[in-house]
């Protein structure tokens, strides 16, 4: 009957509206999560750049003292690998880059700690 078909059509429209509402809510949640992630990566990238600058300054301060020493070469290698990770963290806002940024930050902190120990 026409009434039955109309009822079916109405339920179909309601179902489609509900599916659309859920899809929009999911999209909004995903957008918010992506924004939070991007902010976290940006913050970590900034911290990485700060650490890299501190490490470079410490190496500069110690370069005369460490001139020709194997230790300086090892530290410079550490800085180069950390720098490449800092660049990834700064430019690539993916889950992996967040992990890489955290790793780079740890590497930089270790190098900075080593340098500070040498200065004492």
PDB file of C-alpha atoms in Angstrom:
ATOM      1  CA  UNK A   1       0.000   0.000   0.000  1.00  0.00           C
ATOM      2  CA  UNK A   2       0.990   3.608  -0.479  1.00  0.00           C
ATOM      3  CA  UNK A   3       0.925   4.296   3.285  1.00  0.00           C
ATOM      4  CA  UNK A   4       3.271   1.375   3.879  1.00  0.00           C
ATOM      5  CA  UNK A   5       5.667   2.562   1.146  1.00  0.00           C
ATOM      6  CA  UNK A   6       5.565   6.091   2.545  1.00  0.00           C
ATOM      7  CA  UNK A   7       6.405   4.762   6.023  1.00  0.00           C
ATOM      8  CA  UNK A   8       9.308   2.742   4.581  1.00  0.00           C
ATOM      9  CA  UNK A   9      10.588   5.786   2.704  1.00  0.00           C
ATOM     10  CA  UNK A  10      10.322   7.945   5.839  1.00  0.00           C
ATOM     11  CA  UNK A  11      12.290   5.371   7.888  1.00  0.00           C
ATOM     12  CA  UNK A  12      14.881   5.206   5.109  1.00  0.00           C
ATOM     13  CA  UNK A  13      15.275   8.991   5.151  1.00  0.00           C
ATOM     14  CA  UNK A  14      15.550   9.022   8.972  1.00  0.00           C
ATOM     15  CA  UNK A  15      18.135   6.253   8.824  1.00  0.00           C
ATOM     16  CA  UNK A  16      20.129   8.174   6.200  1.00  0.00           C
ATOM     17  CA  UNK A  17      19.969  11.349   8.323  1.00  0.00           C
ATOM     18  CA  UNK A  18      21.195   9.412  11.366  1.00  0.00           C
ATOM     19  CA  UNK A  19      24.058   7.856   9.377  1.00  0.00           C
ATOM     20  CA  UNK A  20      25.024  11.303   8.075  1.00  0.00           C
ATOM     21  CA  UNK A  21      24.962  12.756  11.610  1.00  0.00           C
ATOM     22  CA  UNK A  22      27.199   9.936  12.902  1.00  0.00           C
ATOM     23  CA  UNK A  23      29.592  10.400   9.973  1.00  0.00           C
ATOM     24  CA  UNK A  24      29.815  14.146  10.671  1.00  0.00           C
ATOM     25  CA  UNK A  25      30.465  13.512  14.379  1.00  0.00           C
ATOM     26  CA  UNK A  26      33.188  10.981  13.519  1.00  0.00           C
ATOM     27  CA  UNK A  27      34.754  13.415  11.048  1.00  0.00           C
ATOM     28  CA  UNK A  28      34.742  16.170  13.691  1.00  0.00           C
ATOM     29  CA  UNK A  29      36.377  13.848  16.259  1.00  0.00           C
ATOM     30  CA  UNK A  30      39.041  12.851  13.716  1.00  0.00           C
ATOM     31  CA  UNK A  31      39.679  16.504  12.843  1.00  0.00           C
ATOM     32  CA  UNK A  32      40.066  17.425  16.509  1.00  0.00           C
ATOM     33  CA  UNK A  33      42.428  14.484  17.080  1.00  0.00           C
ATOM     34  CA  UNK A  34      44.500  15.528  14.043  1.00  0.00           C
ATOM     35  CA  UNK A  35      44.682  19.107  15.341  1.00  0.00           C
ATOM     36  CA  UNK A  36      45.795  17.911  18.792  1.00  0.00           C
ATOM     37  CA  UNK A  37      48.393  15.663  17.185  1.00  0.00           C
ATOM     38  CA  UNK A  38      49.695  18.484  14.975  1.00  0.00           C
ATOM     39  CA  UNK A  39      49.947  20.786  18.012  1.00  0.00           C
ATOM     40  CA  UNK A  40      51.850  18.094  19.922  1.00  0.00           C
ATOM     41  CA  UNK A  41      54.265  17.547  17.027  1.00  0.00           C
ATOM     42  CA  UNK A  42      54.762  21.311  16.642  1.00  0.00           C
ATOM     43  CA  UNK A  43      55.484  21.697  20.349  1.00  0.00           C
ATOM     44  CA  UNK A  44      57.881  18.755  20.340  1.00  0.00           C
ATOM     45  CA  UNK A  45      59.573  20.029  17.185  1.00  0.00           C
ATOM     46  CA  UNK A  46      60.112  23.379  18.868  1.00  0.00           C
ATOM     47  CA  UNK A  47      61.585  21.649  21.930  1.00  0.00           C
ATOM     48  CA  UNK A  48      63.842  19.597  19.631  1.00  0.00           C
ATOM     49  CA  UNK A  49      65.124  22.716  17.885  1.00  0.00           C
ATOM     50  CA  UNK A  50      65.787  24.314  21.272  1.00  0.00           C
ATOM     51  CA  UNK A  51      67.725  21.253  22.437  1.00  0.00           C
ATOM     52  CA  UNK A  52      69.687  21.174  19.185  1.00  0.00           C
ATOM     53  CA  UNK A  53      70.640  24.836  19.666  1.00  0.00           C
ATOM     54  CA  UNK A  54      71.769  24.128  23.244  1.00  0.00           C
ATOM     55  CA  UNK A  55      73.828  21.152  22.094  1.00  0.00           C
ATOM     56  CA  UNK A  56      75.443  23.157  19.297  1.00  0.00           C
ATOM     57  CA  UNK A  57      76.267  25.947  21.759  1.00  0.00           C
ATOM     58  CA  UNK A  58      77.818  23.483  24.196  1.00  0.00           C
ATOM     59  CA  UNK A  59      79.886  21.916  21.408  1.00  0.00           C
ATOM     60  CA  UNK A  60      80.982  25.370  20.353  1.00  0.00           C
ATOM     61  CA  UNK A  61      81.974  26.190  23.945  1.00  0.00           C
ATOM     62  CA  UNK A  62      83.922  22.940  24.236  1.00  0.00           C
ATOM     63  CA  UNK A  63      85.381  22.779  20.736  1.00  0.00           C
ATOM     64  CA  UNK A  64      88.761  24.152  21.811  1.00  0.00           C
ATOM     65  CA  UNK A  65      88.944  21.755  24.716  1.00  0.00           C
ATOM     66  CA  UNK A  66      87.856  18.781  22.609  1.00  0.00           C
ATOM     67  CA  UNK A  67      89.826  19.754  19.477  1.00  0.00           C
ATOM     68  CA  UNK A  68      91.147  16.610  17.819  1.00  0.00           C
ATOM     69  CA  UNK A  69      89.521  14.317  20.347  1.00  0.00           C
ATOM     70  CA  UNK A  70      87.526  11.291  19.285  1.00  0.00           C
ATOM     71  CA  UNK A  71      84.804  12.382  21.688  1.00  0.00           C
ATOM     72  CA  UNK A  72      84.037  15.487  19.611  1.00  0.00           C
ATOM     73  CA  UNK A  73      83.592  13.335  16.487  1.00  0.00           C
ATOM     74  CA  UNK A  74      81.188  11.022  18.313  1.00  0.00           C
ATOM     75  CA  UNK A  75      79.179  13.977  19.601  1.00  0.00           C
ATOM     76  CA  UNK A  76      79.039  15.595  16.184  1.00  0.00           C
ATOM     77  CA  UNK A  77      77.740  12.313  14.720  1.00  0.00           C
ATOM     78  CA  UNK A  78      75.068  12.261  17.423  1.00  0.00           C
ATOM     79  CA  UNK A  79      74.122  15.842  16.624  1.00  0.00           C
ATOM     80  CA  UNK A  80      73.890  15.106  12.896  1.00  0.00           C
ATOM     81  CA  UNK A  81      71.580  12.138  13.442  1.00  0.00           C
ATOM     82  CA  UNK A  82      69.489  14.128  15.924  1.00  0.00           C
ATOM     83  CA  UNK A  83      69.342  17.052  13.482  1.00  0.00           C
ATOM     84  CA  UNK A  84      67.944  14.834  10.736  1.00  0.00           C
ATOM     85  CA  UNK A  85      65.292  13.600  13.157  1.00  0.00           C
ATOM     86  CA  UNK A  86      64.535  17.189  14.207  1.00  0.00           C
ATOM     87  CA  UNK A  87      63.904  18.016  10.538  1.00  0.00           C
ATOM     88  CA  UNK A  88      61.536  15.067  10.181  1.00  0.00           C
ATOM     89  CA  UNK A  89      59.702  16.134  13.326  1.00  0.00           C
ATOM     90  CA  UNK A  90      59.403  19.699  12.086  1.00  0.00           C
ATOM     91  CA  UNK A  91      58.144  18.781   8.622  1.00  0.00           C
ATOM     92  CA  UNK A  92      56.152  15.583   8.906  1.00  0.00           C
ATOM     93  CA  UNK A  93      53.074  15.611  11.165  1.00  0.00           C
ATOM     94  CA  UNK A  94      52.379  11.871  11.231  1.00  0.00           C
ATOM     95  CA  UNK A  95      52.251   9.394  14.116  1.00  0.00           C
ATOM     96  CA  UNK A  96      55.681   8.154  13.094  1.00  0.00           C
ATOM     97  CA  UNK A  97      57.128  11.646  13.120  1.00  0.00           C
ATOM     98  CA  UNK A  98      55.903  12.104  16.674  1.00  0.00           C
ATOM     99  CA  UNK A  99      57.848   9.015  17.707  1.00  0.00           C
ATOM    100  CA  UNK A 100      60.859  10.213  15.721  1.00  0.00           C
ATOM    101  CA  UNK A 101      60.599  13.648  17.305  1.00  0.00           C
ATOM    102  CA  UNK A 102      60.509  12.094  20.768  1.00  0.00           C
ATOM    103  CA  UNK A 103      63.521   9.947  19.869  1.00  0.00           C
ATOM    104  CA  UNK A 104      65.376  12.979  18.522  1.00  0.00           C
ATOM    105  CA  UNK A 105      64.589  14.943  21.666  1.00  0.00           C
ATOM    106  CA  UNK A 106      66.014  12.100  23.800  1.00  0.00           C
ATOM    107  CA  UNK A 107      69.141  11.902  21.598  1.00  0.00           C
ATOM    108  CA  UNK A 108      69.658  15.637  21.870  1.00  0.00           C
ATOM    109  CA  UNK A 109      69.152  15.603  25.638  1.00  0.00           C
ATOM    110  CA  UNK A 110      71.689  12.765  26.005  1.00  0.00           C
ATOM    111  CA  UNK A 111      74.225  14.704  23.957  1.00  0.00           C
ATOM    112  CA  UNK A 112      73.559  17.845  26.000  1.00  0.00           C
ATOM    113  CA  UNK A 113      73.968  15.909  29.256  1.00  0.00           C
ATOM    114  CA  UNK A 114      77.258  14.429  28.002  1.00  0.00           C
ATOM    115  CA  UNK A 115      78.505  17.874  27.049  1.00  0.00           C
ATOM    116  CA  UNK A 116      77.512  19.379  30.379  1.00  0.00           C
ATOM    117  CA  UNK A 117      79.355  16.557  32.132  1.00  0.00           C
ATOM    118  CA  UNK A 118      82.479  17.375  30.076  1.00  0.00           C
ATOM    119  CA  UNK A 119      82.276  21.049  31.032  1.00  0.00           C
ATOM    120  CA  UNK A 120      82.522  20.227  34.747  1.00  0.00           C
TER     121      UNK A 120
END
